[in-house]
Amino acid sequence: MRPWNFSAGPSVLPLEVLQQAAAEMTDWHGCGMSVMEMSHRGKQFMQIRDEAEADLRELLAVPDDFAVLFMQGGATAENAIIPLNLIGRNGSGKADYVLSGSWSGKSYKEAGRYGDIAVAASSGEAAVLDGAQQAPWTWFPAADSWRVRRDAAYLHLCSNETIGGVEFVDWPDMAALGAPDVPLVVDASSHILSRPVDFSRAGMVYAGAQKNAGPAGVTLVFIRRDLIGHALPICPTAFDYVNVAEAQSMFNTPPTYAIYVAGLVFKWLKKQGGVAAIERANIAKARTLYGYLDESSFYANPVHRPVRSRMNVPFILADESLNGAFLAEAEQAGLLQLKGHKSVGGMRASIYNALPLAGVQTLVDFMRDFEKRHG
Ligand SMILES: Cc1ncc(COP(=O)(O)O)c(C=O)c1O
């Protein structure tokens, strides 16, 4: 049996998908070529791309007025590509950012190179919520506290902070915030496809693939069509959404193999019953892990309960001197990549779609046993 892999990304892929990719490695569907060897403009790859887009649209119920783009450069490149494409859309040159942790912080910093960027809200201070003290970056600012400029070209947020383990899904109606013309732009890299997405609340959603959607190398971009066509003159032509959309993500050679494997993941997800079914599984997994963390005084998760991530679960050991032993013994027990991000320390279990409940159960059993022996 393979070990359980809790990596934050690149992360576990469904075994069936890896096996299918292996079986098709040298000869895709009898055409005598590997997917890696095909022209991206040939009929075989066009079929792979078209099916990937159709399956992705179906899985997330993407409305027709949204374009789906397969891009490169990861979410990090999008942090620049977004202002380059959107900040000029209404002539204000302004964009607002909600800061909720490392990733939204990076997005904000990058955007600062392209316009007048302001902080709409931040969880960078300690706060008292529900009667408890919350450390900086362990909570999410309530939407009614955001200060959004009416003429901002967009408002950016990260809906799942992979490092802090904070997930925010109650995307507000921007009209109710007094900014009806400001589209919401969401970095959903680390929880895309783990739950349904309310596209009616967003102007754009983007995600690197290497967590729930496939291997690293392709970035998924969902953008309302009326937001396309406003790029600044300095925007690289390969990153102008007009060019990418018009060429159906083939403006230049796309990451063909990554799109192919992502397409296999989409088919696997459909076989599991789609996003609603995988969401139920993700809820069960998260309950199992958080339930144990809350009952134990040996481990703790610091995140405000209503915004705890279903995908990334950071936790600390009460006695940090046991961190090394925990990681070594976990690896011996077949539980891989549990080390927390260096900026927060401790542990982190990423429990993406392809990591089943049995893996989470094995982790909890191991943690219980470790606590018994060391607690
Ligand atoms: C929420 C989030 N945004 C952005 C990124 C950066 O993605 P990439 O390394 O693909 O550019 C990550 C990577 O882990 C992430 O988790």
Short mmCIF file of C-alpha atoms and ligand atoms in Angstrom, two decimals:
data_model
loop_
_atom_site.label_atom_id
_atom_site.label_comp_id
_atom_site.label_asym_id
_atom_site.label_seq_id
_atom_site.Cartn_x
_atom_site.Cartn_y
_atom_site.Cartn_z
CA MET A 1 0.00 0.00 0.00
CA ARG A 2 1.20 3.56 -0.68
CA PRO A 3 1.86 5.80 2.33
CA TRP A 4 -0.61 8.59 3.09
CA ASN A 5 0.62 11.89 1.70
CA PHE A 6 -0.35 15.10 3.53
CA SER A 7 1.69 17.51 1.39
CA ALA A 8 0.30 21.02 0.93
CA GLY A 9 1.25 20.97 -2.73
CA PRO A 10 2.26 19.55 -5.05
CA SER A 11 0.20 16.94 -3.32
CA VAL A 12 -1.42 13.54 -3.49
CA LEU A 13 -3.16 12.58 -6.72
CA PRO A 14 -5.74 9.80 -7.05
CA LEU A 15 -3.90 6.48 -7.52
CA GLU A 16 -6.27 5.58 -10.37
CA VAL A 17 -5.22 8.73 -12.20
CA LEU A 18 -1.51 7.97 -11.81
CA GLN A 19 -2.08 4.41 -12.98
CA GLN A 20 -4.03 5.53 -16.02
CA ALA A 21 -1.38 8.11 -16.91
CA ALA A 22 1.26 5.37 -16.54
CA ALA A 23 -0.68 2.96 -18.75
CA GLU A 24 -1.09 5.63 -21.43
CA MET A 25 2.42 7.02 -21.08
CA THR A 26 3.91 5.76 -24.32
CA ASP A 27 0.79 5.36 -26.43
CA TRP A 28 -2.31 7.46 -25.84
CA HIS A 29 -5.45 5.63 -26.97
CA GLY A 30 -3.62 3.74 -29.71
CA CYS A 31 -2.36 6.82 -31.53
CA GLY A 32 1.27 5.75 -31.15
CA MET A 33 2.31 8.87 -29.22
CA SER A 34 2.65 9.93 -25.63
CA VAL A 35 0.57 12.99 -24.73
CA MET A 36 3.95 14.66 -24.17
CA GLU A 37 4.84 14.08 -27.80
CA MET A 38 1.69 15.45 -29.43
CA SER A 39 1.24 18.75 -31.17
CA HIS A 40 -0.99 20.93 -29.05
CA ARG A 41 -2.86 21.77 -32.24
CA GLY A 42 -3.40 18.17 -33.32
CA LYS A 43 -6.79 16.49 -33.06
CA GLN A 44 -5.77 14.24 -30.14
CA PHE A 45 -4.67 17.04 -27.86
CA MET A 46 -7.57 19.26 -28.90
CA GLN A 47 -9.88 16.48 -27.70
CA ILE A 48 -7.99 16.22 -24.39
CA ARG A 49 -8.21 19.99 -23.85
CA ASP A 50 -11.87 20.25 -24.85
CA GLU A 51 -12.89 17.41 -22.55
CA ALA A 52 -10.88 18.88 -19.68
CA GLU A 53 -12.66 22.21 -20.04
CA ALA A 54 -16.09 20.63 -20.45
CA ASP A 55 -15.62 18.41 -17.39
CA LEU A 56 -14.30 21.30 -15.32
CA ARG A 57 -17.27 23.46 -16.32
CA GLU A 58 -19.67 20.69 -15.43
CA LEU A 59 -18.01 19.92 -12.07
CA LEU A 60 -18.11 23.53 -10.90
CA ALA A 61 -21.29 24.59 -12.76
CA VAL A 62 -19.33 27.41 -14.37
CA PRO A 63 -21.78 29.88 -15.94
CA ASP A 64 -21.58 30.48 -19.71
CA ASP A 65 -20.61 34.10 -19.20
CA PHE A 66 -17.32 32.95 -17.65
CA ALA A 67 -14.31 31.99 -19.76
CA VAL A 68 -12.19 29.08 -18.53
CA LEU A 69 -8.49 29.53 -19.25
CA PHE A 70 -5.59 27.14 -18.76
CA MET A 71 -2.56 29.32 -18.09
CA GLN A 72 1.02 29.00 -16.83
CA GLY A 73 3.05 30.66 -14.11
CA GLY A 74 0.96 29.48 -11.16
CA ALA A 75 -1.04 31.66 -8.83
CA THR A 76 2.12 33.69 -8.23
CA ALA A 77 2.22 34.85 -11.84
CA GLU A 78 -1.53 35.57 -11.69
CA ASN A 79 -0.78 37.98 -8.85
CA ALA A 80 0.82 40.17 -11.52
CA ILE A 81 -1.33 39.11 -14.47
CA ILE A 82 -4.51 40.13 -12.63
CA PRO A 83 -3.62 43.80 -12.09
CA LEU A 84 -2.07 43.93 -15.56
CA ASN A 85 -5.43 42.85 -16.99
CA LEU A 86 -7.94 44.39 -14.62
CA ILE A 87 -6.61 47.50 -13.00
CA GLY A 88 -7.18 49.56 -16.13
CA ARG A 89 -10.78 48.46 -16.57
CA ASN A 90 -12.46 51.58 -15.18
CA GLY A 91 -9.69 54.17 -15.37
CA SER A 92 -9.21 54.43 -11.60
CA GLY A 93 -5.99 52.41 -11.42
CA LYS A 94 -7.13 51.25 -7.98
CA ALA A 95 -7.60 47.82 -6.45
CA ASP A 96 -8.39 46.71 -2.90
CA TYR A 97 -7.09 43.64 -1.09
CA VAL A 98 -8.30 41.68 1.94
CA LEU A 99 -5.28 40.42 3.87
CA SER A 100 -5.75 37.14 5.70
CA GLY A 101 -2.34 35.48 5.67
CA SER A 102 0.76 34.72 3.63
CA TRP A 103 -0.80 34.18 0.23
CA SER A 104 -3.10 37.19 0.17
CA GLY A 105 -0.13 39.20 1.48
CA LYS A 106 1.97 38.14 -1.50
CA SER A 107 -0.85 39.00 -3.91
CA TYR A 108 -1.15 42.46 -2.35
CA LYS A 109 2.57 43.11 -2.50
CA GLU A 110 2.82 42.12 -6.15
CA ALA A 111 -0.16 44.23 -7.17
CA GLY A 112 1.52 47.26 -5.60
CA ARG A 113 3.83 47.40 -8.61
CA TYR A 114 0.93 48.17 -10.93
CA GLY A 115 -1.40 50.66 -9.34
CA ASP A 116 -2.94 52.32 -6.31
CA ILE A 117 -3.47 49.32 -4.05
CA ALA A 118 -5.20 49.57 -0.66
CA VAL A 119 -5.94 47.20 2.19
CA ALA A 120 -9.70 46.67 2.49
CA ALA A 121 -9.35 44.64 5.69
CA SER A 122 -6.70 42.65 7.51
CA SER A 123 -6.54 39.91 10.12
CA GLY A 124 -2.94 40.83 10.88
CA GLU A 125 -3.82 41.91 14.43
CA ALA A 126 -4.92 39.81 17.38
CA ALA A 127 -8.70 39.89 17.90
CA VAL A 128 -11.25 38.75 20.43
CA LEU A 129 -13.88 36.64 18.66
CA ASP A 130 -16.64 34.61 20.29
CA GLY A 131 -15.07 35.45 23.64
CA ALA A 132 -11.69 33.98 22.73
CA GLN A 133 -8.39 35.60 21.86
CA GLN A 134 -7.35 34.95 18.24
CA ALA A 135 -3.74 35.42 17.15
CA PRO A 136 -2.97 37.40 13.97
CA TRP A 137 -3.79 35.50 10.75
CA THR A 138 -5.93 32.90 12.51
CA TRP A 139 -9.27 34.53 11.70
CA PHE A 140 -10.95 36.21 8.75
CA PRO A 141 -12.22 39.82 8.75
CA ALA A 142 -16.04 39.92 8.56
CA ALA A 143 -17.21 41.21 5.18
CA ASP A 144 -19.18 44.06 6.75
CA SER A 145 -15.89 45.47 8.08
CA TRP A 146 -14.21 45.70 4.68
CA ARG A 147 -13.50 49.18 3.35
CA VAL A 148 -13.96 48.88 -0.39
CA ARG A 149 -13.47 51.91 -2.60
CA ARG A 150 -16.46 52.30 -4.91
CA ASP A 151 -14.19 52.94 -7.87
CA ALA A 152 -11.75 50.09 -7.24
CA ALA A 153 -11.18 48.03 -10.38
CA TYR A 154 -11.56 44.87 -8.28
CA LEU A 155 -11.39 43.48 -4.76
CA HIS A 156 -9.01 40.58 -4.14
CA LEU A 157 -9.14 37.90 -1.47
CA CYS A 158 -7.66 34.47 -0.87
CA SER A 159 -10.46 32.06 0.01
CA ASN A 160 -8.19 29.42 1.49
CA GLU A 161 -4.94 30.40 3.14
CA THR A 162 -2.90 27.24 2.67
CA ILE A 163 -0.32 28.09 5.33
CA GLY A 164 -2.56 29.52 8.04
CA GLY A 165 -5.40 27.06 7.43
CA VAL A 166 -8.08 29.77 7.17
CA GLU A 167 -10.96 29.25 4.71
CA PHE A 168 -13.51 31.90 3.81
CA VAL A 169 -16.45 30.92 1.63
CA ASP A 170 -19.19 33.41 2.47
CA TRP A 171 -18.30 35.68 -0.42
CA PRO A 172 -20.34 38.83 0.00
CA ASP A 173 -22.71 40.52 -2.41
CA MET A 174 -20.61 43.53 -3.36
CA ALA A 175 -23.73 45.69 -3.73
CA ALA A 176 -24.44 45.12 -0.04
CA LEU A 177 -20.95 46.46 0.69
CA GLY A 178 -21.73 49.64 -1.20
CA ALA A 179 -19.48 48.69 -4.11
CA PRO A 180 -21.81 47.13 -6.71
CA ASP A 181 -19.42 47.63 -9.62
CA VAL A 182 -16.37 46.12 -7.94
CA PRO A 183 -15.84 42.50 -9.00
CA LEU A 184 -14.49 40.03 -6.48
CA VAL A 185 -11.27 38.28 -7.56
CA VAL A 186 -10.54 35.12 -5.59
CA ASP A 187 -7.40 33.02 -5.18
CA ALA A 188 -8.93 29.58 -4.59
CA SER A 189 -5.71 27.63 -5.24
CA SER A 190 -5.89 25.31 -2.29
CA HIS A 191 -9.59 24.46 -2.14
CA ILE A 192 -10.83 24.63 -5.73
CA LEU A 193 -12.97 21.57 -6.56
CA SER A 194 -13.34 20.66 -2.86
CA ARG A 195 -16.75 22.34 -2.61
CA PRO A 196 -19.16 24.21 -4.89
CA VAL A 197 -18.25 27.76 -5.93
CA ASP A 198 -20.77 30.60 -6.01
CA PHE A 199 -19.77 32.21 -9.30
CA SER A 200 -22.59 34.71 -9.01
CA ARG A 201 -20.55 36.40 -6.26
CA ALA A 202 -17.25 36.47 -8.16
CA GLY A 203 -15.82 38.21 -11.19
CA MET A 204 -12.82 35.95 -11.33
CA VAL A 205 -11.55 32.82 -9.56
CA TYR A 206 -8.08 31.40 -10.09
CA ALA A 207 -6.10 28.45 -8.81
CA GLY A 208 -2.80 26.69 -9.32
CA ALA A 209 -3.60 23.07 -10.14
CA GLN A 210 -1.13 21.32 -7.89
CA LYS A 211 -3.41 20.70 -4.92
CA ASN A 212 -6.84 19.42 -5.94
CA ALA A 213 -6.74 19.67 -9.70
CA GLY A 214 -3.61 17.95 -10.98
CA PRO A 215 0.14 18.37 -11.29
CA ALA A 216 1.99 21.67 -11.09
CA GLY A 217 2.28 23.60 -14.35
CA VAL A 218 -1.24 24.67 -15.20
CA THR A 219 -3.23 27.50 -13.61
CA LEU A 220 -7.02 27.46 -13.78
CA VAL A 221 -8.58 30.84 -14.48
CA PHE A 222 -12.33 31.48 -14.47
CA ILE A 223 -13.16 35.01 -15.54
CA ARG A 224 -16.40 36.80 -16.37
CA ARG A 225 -16.18 37.71 -20.02
CA ASP A 226 -16.95 41.40 -19.53
CA LEU A 227 -13.76 41.69 -17.43
CA ILE A 228 -11.63 40.58 -20.36
CA GLY A 229 -10.24 43.20 -22.72
CA HIS A 230 -8.87 45.88 -20.42
CA ALA A 231 -5.17 44.96 -20.25
CA LEU A 232 -2.56 47.66 -19.68
CA PRO A 233 -0.25 48.27 -22.66
CA ILE A 234 2.64 46.79 -20.66
CA CYS A 235 0.83 43.46 -20.16
CA PRO A 236 2.80 40.68 -21.90
CA THR A 237 0.81 39.49 -24.92
CA ALA A 238 0.90 35.89 -23.72
CA PHE A 239 -0.77 36.99 -20.47
CA ASP A 240 -3.45 39.24 -21.94
CA TYR A 241 -6.70 37.43 -21.17
CA VAL A 242 -8.08 38.50 -24.56
CA ASN A 243 -5.38 36.57 -26.36
CA VAL A 244 -5.61 33.55 -24.09
CA ALA A 245 -9.41 33.41 -24.32
CA GLU A 246 -9.59 33.95 -28.07
CA ALA A 247 -7.06 31.19 -28.66
CA GLN A 248 -8.82 28.85 -26.20
CA SER A 249 -5.68 28.76 -24.05
CA MET A 250 -3.53 27.98 -27.12
CA PHE A 251 -2.06 31.44 -27.71
CA ASN A 252 1.27 29.74 -27.18
CA THR A 253 2.12 26.14 -26.34
CA PRO A 254 0.13 25.28 -23.21
CA PRO A 255 1.35 22.90 -20.48
CA THR A 256 -0.08 19.94 -22.37
CA TYR A 257 0.83 17.12 -20.00
CA ALA A 258 -0.40 18.99 -16.93
CA ILE A 259 -3.72 19.71 -18.69
CA TYR A 260 -4.02 16.04 -19.62
CA VAL A 261 -3.46 14.82 -16.04
CA ALA A 262 -5.80 17.50 -14.68
CA GLY A 263 -8.37 16.20 -17.19
CA LEU A 264 -7.95 12.70 -15.75
CA VAL A 265 -8.48 14.14 -12.25
CA PHE A 266 -11.71 15.82 -13.44
CA LYS A 267 -12.98 12.49 -14.81
CA TRP A 268 -12.04 10.78 -11.53
CA LEU A 269 -13.93 13.46 -9.62
CA LYS A 270 -17.02 12.94 -11.78
CA LYS A 271 -16.81 9.22 -11.00
CA GLN A 272 -16.78 10.01 -7.27
CA GLY A 273 -20.12 11.79 -7.72
CA GLY A 274 -18.82 15.28 -8.47
CA VAL A 275 -18.08 18.21 -6.23
CA ALA A 276 -21.13 17.76 -3.97
CA ALA A 277 -20.06 14.19 -3.16
CA ILE A 278 -16.42 15.11 -2.62
CA GLU A 279 -17.55 17.96 -0.36
CA ARG A 280 -19.40 15.47 1.85
CA ALA A 281 -16.25 13.36 2.05
CA ASN A 282 -14.19 16.45 2.85
CA ILE A 283 -16.58 17.42 5.65
CA ALA A 284 -16.26 13.95 7.17
CA LYS A 285 -12.46 14.11 6.97
CA ALA A 286 -12.27 17.58 8.51
CA ARG A 287 -14.66 16.60 11.34
CA THR A 288 -12.54 13.56 12.14
CA LEU A 289 -9.31 15.53 12.39
CA TYR A 290 -10.59 18.70 14.09
CA GLY A 291 -12.73 16.58 16.41
CA TYR A 292 -9.65 14.83 17.68
CA LEU A 293 -7.57 18.01 17.88
CA ASP A 294 -10.26 19.64 20.01
CA GLU A 295 -10.65 16.71 22.35
CA SER A 296 -6.89 16.43 22.94
CA SER A 297 -4.85 18.80 25.11
CA PHE A 298 -1.65 17.44 23.58
CA TYR A 299 -2.37 19.01 20.16
CA ALA A 300 -4.06 22.29 19.19
CA ASN A 301 -5.30 24.08 16.10
CA PRO A 302 -5.21 27.87 16.49
CA VAL A 303 -7.79 28.90 13.85
CA HIS A 304 -11.14 30.57 14.66
CA ARG A 305 -13.63 27.73 14.30
CA PRO A 306 -16.01 29.17 11.69
CA VAL A 307 -13.13 29.71 9.24
CA ARG A 308 -11.10 26.57 9.83
CA SER A 309 -9.95 25.16 6.51
CA ARG A 310 -11.30 21.81 5.40
CA MET A 311 -8.21 21.35 3.28
CA ASN A 312 -5.20 22.51 5.33
CA VAL A 313 -5.12 21.74 9.03
CA PRO A 314 -2.19 23.24 10.93
CA PHE A 315 -1.63 21.99 14.44
CA ILE A 316 0.97 22.32 17.13
CA LEU A 317 2.17 19.95 19.82
CA ALA A 318 1.93 21.33 23.35
CA ASP A 319 5.55 20.26 23.78
CA GLU A 320 7.38 21.53 20.70
CA SER A 321 10.52 19.60 21.63
CA LEU A 322 8.65 16.51 20.41
CA ASN A 323 8.25 17.87 16.86
CA GLY A 324 11.22 15.95 15.48
CA ALA A 325 10.12 12.68 17.04
CA PHE A 326 6.56 13.21 15.80
CA LEU A 327 7.68 13.69 12.22
CA ALA A 328 10.14 10.79 12.26
CA GLU A 329 7.64 8.38 13.77
CA ALA A 330 4.88 9.56 11.44
CA GLU A 331 7.05 8.86 8.44
CA GLN A 332 7.85 5.40 9.79
CA ALA A 333 4.11 4.83 10.11
CA GLY A 334 3.58 5.79 6.46
CA LEU A 335 2.34 9.34 7.08
CA LEU A 336 4.30 11.71 4.88
CA GLN A 337 4.93 15.48 4.62
CA LEU A 338 3.29 16.60 7.86
CA LYS A 339 5.83 19.33 8.68
CA GLY A 340 4.19 22.74 9.05
CA HIS A 341 5.24 25.69 6.91
CA LYS A 342 8.42 27.27 8.26
CA SER A 343 6.65 30.60 8.88
CA VAL A 344 4.22 29.07 11.40
CA GLY A 345 6.07 25.95 12.56
CA GLY A 346 4.41 22.89 14.05
CA MET A 347 2.57 20.49 11.78
CA ARG A 348 0.14 20.74 8.90
CA ALA A 349 -2.04 18.01 7.46
CA SER A 350 -3.35 18.86 4.02
CA ILE A 351 -6.32 16.64 3.37
CA TYR A 352 -7.18 17.32 -0.25
CA ASN A 353 -9.76 15.51 -2.37
CA ALA A 354 -7.46 12.62 -3.24
CA LEU A 355 -6.64 11.84 0.41
CA PRO A 356 -9.43 9.55 1.65
CA LEU A 357 -11.03 9.33 5.10
CA ALA A 358 -8.97 6.18 5.77
CA GLY A 359 -5.82 8.33 5.55
CA VAL A 360 -7.19 10.85 8.05
CA GLN A 361 -8.29 8.04 10.34
CA THR A 362 -4.80 6.53 10.20
CA LEU A 363 -3.31 9.92 11.07
CA VAL A 364 -5.65 10.35 14.05
CA ASP A 365 -4.87 6.82 15.28
CA PHE A 366 -1.17 7.58 15.02
CA MET A 367 -1.58 10.91 16.85
CA ARG A 368 -3.55 9.23 19.63
CA ASP A 369 -0.90 6.57 20.02
CA PHE A 370 1.89 9.17 19.97
CA GLU A 371 0.09 11.14 22.66
CA LYS A 372 -0.25 8.01 24.81
CA ARG A 373 3.45 7.28 24.54
CA HIS A 374 4.74 10.84 24.93
CA GLY A 375 1.94 12.73 26.71
C1 LIG B 1 -3.42 29.99 -1.77
C2 LIG B 1 -2.19 29.97 -2.62
N1 LIG B 1 -1.98 31.00 -3.47
C3 LIG B 1 -0.90 31.04 -4.25
C4 LIG B 1 0.05 30.04 -4.22
C5 LIG B 1 1.25 30.13 -5.11
O1 LIG B 1 1.11 29.19 -6.11
P1 LIG B 1 2.28 28.90 -7.15
O2 LIG B 1 3.44 28.38 -6.38
O3 LIG B 1 1.67 27.86 -8.03
O4 LIG B 1 2.56 30.14 -7.87
C6 LIG B 1 -0.13 28.95 -3.35
C7 LIG B 1 0.90 27.87 -3.31
O5 LIG B 1 0.90 27.01 -2.48
C8 LIG B 1 -1.27 28.92 -2.53
O6 LIG B 1 -1.47 27.91 -1.69
#
